mmCIF file of C-alpha atoms in Angstrom:
data_model
loop_
_atom_site.group_PDB
_atom_site.id
_atom_site.type_symbol
_atom_site.label_atom_id
_atom_site.label_comp_id
_atom_site.label_asym_id
_atom_site.label_seq_id
_atom_site.Cartn_x
_atom_site.Cartn_y
_atom_site.Cartn_z
ATOM 1 C CA ALA A 1 33.901 -148.662 -7.817
ATOM 2 C CA LEU A 2 34.840 -145.196 -6.578
ATOM 3 C CA ASP A 3 33.159 -143.507 -9.546
ATOM 4 C CA GLN A 4 29.993 -145.512 -9.003
ATOM 5 C CA SER A 5 29.948 -144.730 -5.302
ATOM 6 C CA ARG A 6 30.370 -141.031 -6.024
ATOM 7 C CA LEU A 7 27.587 -141.143 -8.626
ATOM 8 C CA ARG A 8 25.204 -142.783 -6.142
ATOM 9 C CA ARG A 9 25.862 -140.014 -3.625
ATOM 10 C CA GLN A 10 25.204 -137.439 -6.329
ATOM 11 C CA ALA A 11 21.934 -139.163 -7.304
ATOM 12 C CA GLN A 12 20.660 -138.544 -3.777
ATOM 13 C CA ARG A 13 20.839 -134.792 -4.457
ATOM 14 C CA VAL A 14 18.551 -134.877 -7.514
ATOM 15 C CA GLU A 15 15.385 -134.399 -5.463
ATOM 16 C CA ALA A 16 16.896 -131.261 -3.901
ATOM 17 C CA PHE A 17 17.551 -129.957 -7.437
ATOM 18 C CA TRP A 18 13.887 -130.295 -8.370
ATOM 19 C CA GLU A 19 12.759 -128.683 -5.120
ATOM 20 C CA SER A 20 14.989 -125.623 -5.621
ATOM 21 C CA SER A 21 13.536 -122.182 -6.264
ATOM 22 C CA ASP A 22 15.459 -121.590 -9.516
ATOM 23 C CA PHE A 23 17.988 -123.248 -11.789
ATOM 24 C CA ASP A 24 21.068 -121.751 -10.134
ATOM 25 C CA ALA A 25 19.900 -122.869 -6.700
ATOM 26 C CA GLY A 26 19.247 -126.299 -8.207
ATOM 27 C CA LEU A 27 22.800 -126.441 -9.514
ATOM 28 C CA GLN A 28 24.084 -125.610 -6.039
ATOM 29 C CA ALA A 29 21.909 -128.388 -4.618
ATOM 30 C CA LEU A 30 23.555 -130.873 -7.003
ATOM 31 C CA GLY A 31 26.963 -130.129 -5.516
ATOM 32 C CA ASP A 32 30.368 -128.968 -6.686
ATOM 33 C CA ALA A 33 31.019 -127.976 -10.285
ATOM 34 C CA ASP A 34 33.688 -130.534 -11.115
ATOM 35 C CA GLU A 35 33.874 -133.025 -13.957
ATOM 36 C CA ALA A 36 33.115 -135.925 -11.651
ATOM 37 C CA ASN A 37 29.635 -134.578 -10.853
ATOM 38 C CA ALA A 38 27.661 -136.173 -13.678
ATOM 39 C CA PHE A 39 24.261 -134.799 -12.669
ATOM 40 C CA ARG A 40 25.537 -131.247 -12.446
ATOM 41 C CA GLN A 41 27.333 -131.669 -15.788
ATOM 42 C CA LEU A 42 24.053 -132.762 -17.399
ATOM 43 C CA ALA A 43 22.219 -129.763 -15.960
ATOM 44 C CA GLU A 44 24.937 -127.349 -17.085
ATOM 45 C CA GLN A 45 25.043 -128.908 -20.566
ATOM 46 C CA GLY A 46 21.264 -128.575 -20.869
ATOM 47 C CA ARG A 47 21.322 -124.935 -19.820
ATOM 48 C CA GLY A 48 24.283 -124.324 -22.126
ATOM 49 C CA ALA A 49 22.315 -125.749 -25.050
ATOM 50 C CA LEU A 50 19.510 -123.265 -24.460
ATOM 51 C CA THR A 51 21.941 -120.379 -24.039
ATOM 52 C CA HIS A 52 23.693 -121.331 -27.262
ATOM 53 C CA LEU A 53 20.424 -121.273 -29.192
ATOM 54 C CA GLN A 54 19.424 -117.920 -27.713
ATOM 55 C CA GLN A 55 22.720 -116.245 -28.650
ATOM 56 C CA ARG A 56 22.514 -116.142 -32.423
ATOM 57 C CA ASP A 57 25.441 -114.468 -34.133
ATOM 58 C CA GLY A 58 23.753 -113.868 -37.486
ATOM 59 C CA GLN A 59 25.779 -116.606 -39.180
ATOM 60 C CA PRO A 60 24.017 -119.702 -40.555
ATOM 61 C CA HIS A 61 24.500 -122.890 -38.474
ATOM 62 C CA LEU A 62 23.374 -126.438 -39.130
ATOM 63 C CA HIS A 63 21.698 -126.712 -35.740
ATOM 64 C CA GLU A 64 19.249 -123.955 -36.670
ATOM 65 C CA GLY A 65 17.263 -126.608 -38.538
ATOM 66 C CA LEU A 66 16.609 -128.394 -35.239
ATOM 67 C CA ASP A 67 13.895 -127.319 -32.877
ATOM 68 C CA VAL A 68 14.829 -126.495 -29.288
ATOM 69 C CA SER A 69 13.726 -129.889 -27.982
ATOM 70 C CA ASP A 70 15.872 -131.783 -30.491
ATOM 71 C CA TRP A 71 18.889 -129.572 -29.798
ATOM 72 C CA VAL A 72 18.646 -129.989 -26.028
ATOM 73 C CA THR A 73 18.092 -133.738 -26.458
ATOM 74 C CA ARG A 74 21.200 -133.993 -28.627
ATOM 75 C CA VAL A 75 23.368 -132.101 -26.141
ATOM 76 C CA LEU A 76 22.082 -134.090 -23.147
ATOM 77 C CA GLN A 77 22.567 -137.396 -24.982
ATOM 78 C CA ASN A 78 26.162 -136.472 -25.820
ATOM 79 C CA ALA A 79 26.856 -135.604 -22.176
ATOM 80 C CA LEU A 80 25.203 -138.826 -21.039
ATOM 81 C CA ASP A 81 27.217 -140.881 -23.533
ATOM 82 C CA HIS A 82 30.441 -139.273 -22.306
ATOM 83 C CA THR A 83 29.620 -140.071 -18.674
ATOM 84 C CA MET A 84 28.674 -143.671 -19.478
ATOM 85 C CA ALA A 85 31.890 -144.188 -21.432
ATOM 86 C CA GLN A 86 33.862 -143.065 -18.384
ATOM 87 C CA LEU A 87 31.927 -145.410 -16.093
ATOM 88 C CA GLN A 88 32.386 -148.374 -18.403
ATOM 89 C CA SER A 89 36.092 -147.863 -19.087
ATOM 90 C CA GLY A 90 37.289 -150.298 -16.403
ATOM 91 C CA LEU A 91 34.941 -153.050 -17.541
ATOM 92 C CA ILE A 92 37.077 -153.763 -20.585
ATOM 93 C CA LEU A 93 40.024 -154.744 -18.398
ATOM 94 C CA LEU A 94 37.869 -156.979 -16.199
ATOM 95 C CA ALA A 95 36.347 -158.679 -19.228
ATOM 96 C CA SER A 96 39.763 -159.227 -20.785
ATOM 97 C CA VAL A 97 41.253 -160.665 -17.606
ATOM 98 C CA GLY A 98 38.212 -162.836 -16.964
ATOM 99 C CA SER A 99 38.252 -164.295 -20.441
ATOM 100 C CA THR A 100 42.008 -164.788 -20.916
ATOM 101 C CA ALA A 101 43.213 -165.893 -17.460
ATOM 102 C CA PRO A 102 41.901 -169.469 -17.804
ATOM 103 C CA PHE A 103 43.820 -169.803 -21.056
ATOM 104 C CA VAL A 104 47.004 -168.560 -19.417
ATOM 105 C CA GLY A 105 46.464 -171.229 -16.750
ATOM 106 C CA LEU A 106 45.823 -173.809 -19.455
ATOM 107 C CA PHE A 107 49.024 -172.794 -21.203
ATOM 108 C CA GLY A 108 50.870 -173.335 -17.906
ATOM 109 C CA THR A 109 49.272 -176.764 -17.659
ATOM 110 C CA VAL A 110 50.363 -177.716 -21.152
ATOM 111 C CA TRP A 111 53.865 -176.380 -20.466
ATOM 112 C CA GLY A 112 54.140 -178.424 -17.252
ATOM 113 C CA ILE A 113 52.967 -181.611 -18.935
ATOM 114 C CA TYR A 114 55.381 -180.973 -21.782
ATOM 115 C CA HIS A 115 58.255 -180.763 -19.300
ATOM 116 C CA ALA A 116 57.065 -183.978 -17.633
ATOM 117 C CA MET A 117 57.056 -185.742 -20.998
ATOM 118 C CA MET A 118 60.520 -184.404 -21.813
ATOM 119 C CA SER A 119 61.841 -185.753 -18.477
ATOM 120 C CA ILE A 120 60.319 -189.132 -19.193
ATOM 121 C CA SER A 121 61.739 -189.247 -22.701
ATOM 122 C CA SER A 122 65.235 -188.230 -21.591
ATOM 123 C CA GLU A 123 65.309 -190.908 -18.858
ATOM 124 C CA GLY A 124 63.614 -193.566 -20.937
ATOM 125 C CA ALA A 125 61.616 -194.762 -17.937
ATOM 126 C CA VAL A 126 58.574 -193.504 -16.124
ATOM 127 C CA SER A 127 59.071 -192.673 -12.475
ATOM 128 C CA ILE A 128 56.894 -190.675 -10.155
ATOM 129 C CA ASP A 129 59.646 -188.148 -9.367
ATOM 130 C CA LYS A 130 59.964 -187.262 -13.071
ATOM 131 C CA VAL A 131 56.232 -186.675 -13.450
ATOM 132 C CA ALA A 132 55.147 -185.287 -10.070
ATOM 133 C CA GLY A 133 57.115 -182.006 -10.144
ATOM 134 C CA PRO A 134 56.101 -180.778 -13.602
ATOM 135 C CA VAL A 135 52.499 -181.979 -13.242
ATOM 136 C CA GLY A 136 52.281 -180.271 -9.848
ATOM 137 C CA GLU A 137 53.512 -177.047 -11.416
ATOM 138 C CA ALA A 138 50.935 -177.489 -14.167
ATOM 139 C CA LEU A 139 48.124 -177.809 -11.654
ATOM 140 C CA ILE A 140 49.326 -174.730 -9.782
ATOM 141 C CA MET A 141 49.260 -172.732 -13.036
ATOM 142 C CA THR A 142 45.707 -173.927 -13.704
ATOM 143 C CA ALA A 143 44.639 -172.910 -10.208
ATOM 144 C CA ALA A 144 46.329 -169.514 -10.576
ATOM 145 C CA GLY A 145 44.502 -168.876 -13.855
ATOM 146 C CA LEU A 146 41.165 -169.712 -12.254
ATOM 147 C CA ALA A 147 41.988 -167.687 -9.123
ATOM 148 C CA VAL A 148 42.387 -164.621 -11.338
ATOM 149 C CA ALA A 149 39.517 -165.311 -13.763
ATOM 150 C CA ILE A 150 36.718 -166.057 -11.316
ATOM 151 C CA PRO A 151 36.972 -162.814 -9.285
ATOM 152 C CA ALA A 152 37.378 -160.808 -12.508
ATOM 153 C CA VAL A 153 34.178 -162.263 -13.975
ATOM 154 C CA LEU A 154 32.266 -161.749 -10.721
ATOM 155 C CA ALA A 155 33.503 -158.136 -10.499
ATOM 156 C CA TYR A 156 32.568 -157.551 -14.151
ATOM 157 C CA ASN A 157 29.012 -158.744 -13.509
ATOM 158 C CA LEU A 158 28.673 -156.761 -10.280
ATOM 159 C CA PHE A 159 30.005 -153.526 -11.753
ATOM 160 C CA GLY A 160 27.888 -154.048 -14.872
ATOM 161 C CA LYS A 161 24.804 -154.213 -12.657
ATOM 162 C CA TYR A 162 25.815 -151.045 -10.798
ATOM 163 C CA ILE A 163 26.537 -149.210 -14.043
ATOM 164 C CA SER A 164 23.094 -150.123 -15.371
ATOM 165 C CA ALA A 165 21.505 -148.663 -12.239
ATOM 166 C CA CYS A 166 23.591 -145.493 -12.576
ATOM 167 C CA GLU A 167 22.653 -145.225 -16.238
ATOM 168 C CA ALA A 168 18.957 -145.474 -15.366
ATOM 169 C CA ASP A 169 19.332 -142.668 -12.797
ATOM 170 C CA LEU A 170 21.203 -140.449 -15.264
ATOM 171 C CA GLU A 171 18.769 -141.115 -18.112
ATOM 172 C CA GLY A 172 15.795 -140.369 -15.878
ATOM 173 C CA PHE A 173 17.362 -137.098 -14.758
ATOM 174 C CA ALA A 174 18.274 -136.157 -18.342
ATOM 175 C CA HIS A 175 14.730 -136.897 -19.525
ATOM 176 C CA ASP A 176 13.149 -134.806 -16.772
ATOM 177 C CA LEU A 177 15.683 -132.040 -17.340
ATOM 178 C CA ARG A 178 14.932 -131.982 -21.065
ATOM 179 C CA GLU A 179 11.223 -131.666 -20.355
ATOM 180 C CA ALA A 180 11.845 -128.856 -17.862
ATOM 181 C CA LEU A 181 14.114 -126.936 -20.244
#
């Protein structure tokens, strides 16, 4: 959530980048040069790709077979993929919790019913006091599993939506940046 909030604030600076007088001023308009500034990282990676191509060392390199547009596209796509992987890293935990928590609750239910059946079998007679405690515990475990799973699934869907919006902003910026470079 913090990463997405930071990325949204950075996206508001993109227009100032395009209105800058030169590339360095545009970089300053994007904000600080830290790893958390995805838009600035994309711009620096794009400029670095051009600089790399312009500084030939006389040795043969595989990338010399690519034209400038393909090289810049490749570098920007790699930077974009890295940023998206960072944004999506927490989704795996939410998906895992959301999908397994109901089963943990179900296991608790089965365990509670098992204990109720064991109490009944050891006494040889059915009485409400032998069944009520373990079945009550079973229902509490079921409720606990659902209480964990439902918010996890809702958070997964919400963050997935936000990440898609961030990805669209980053891809749009990368596309425009590639065309400008």
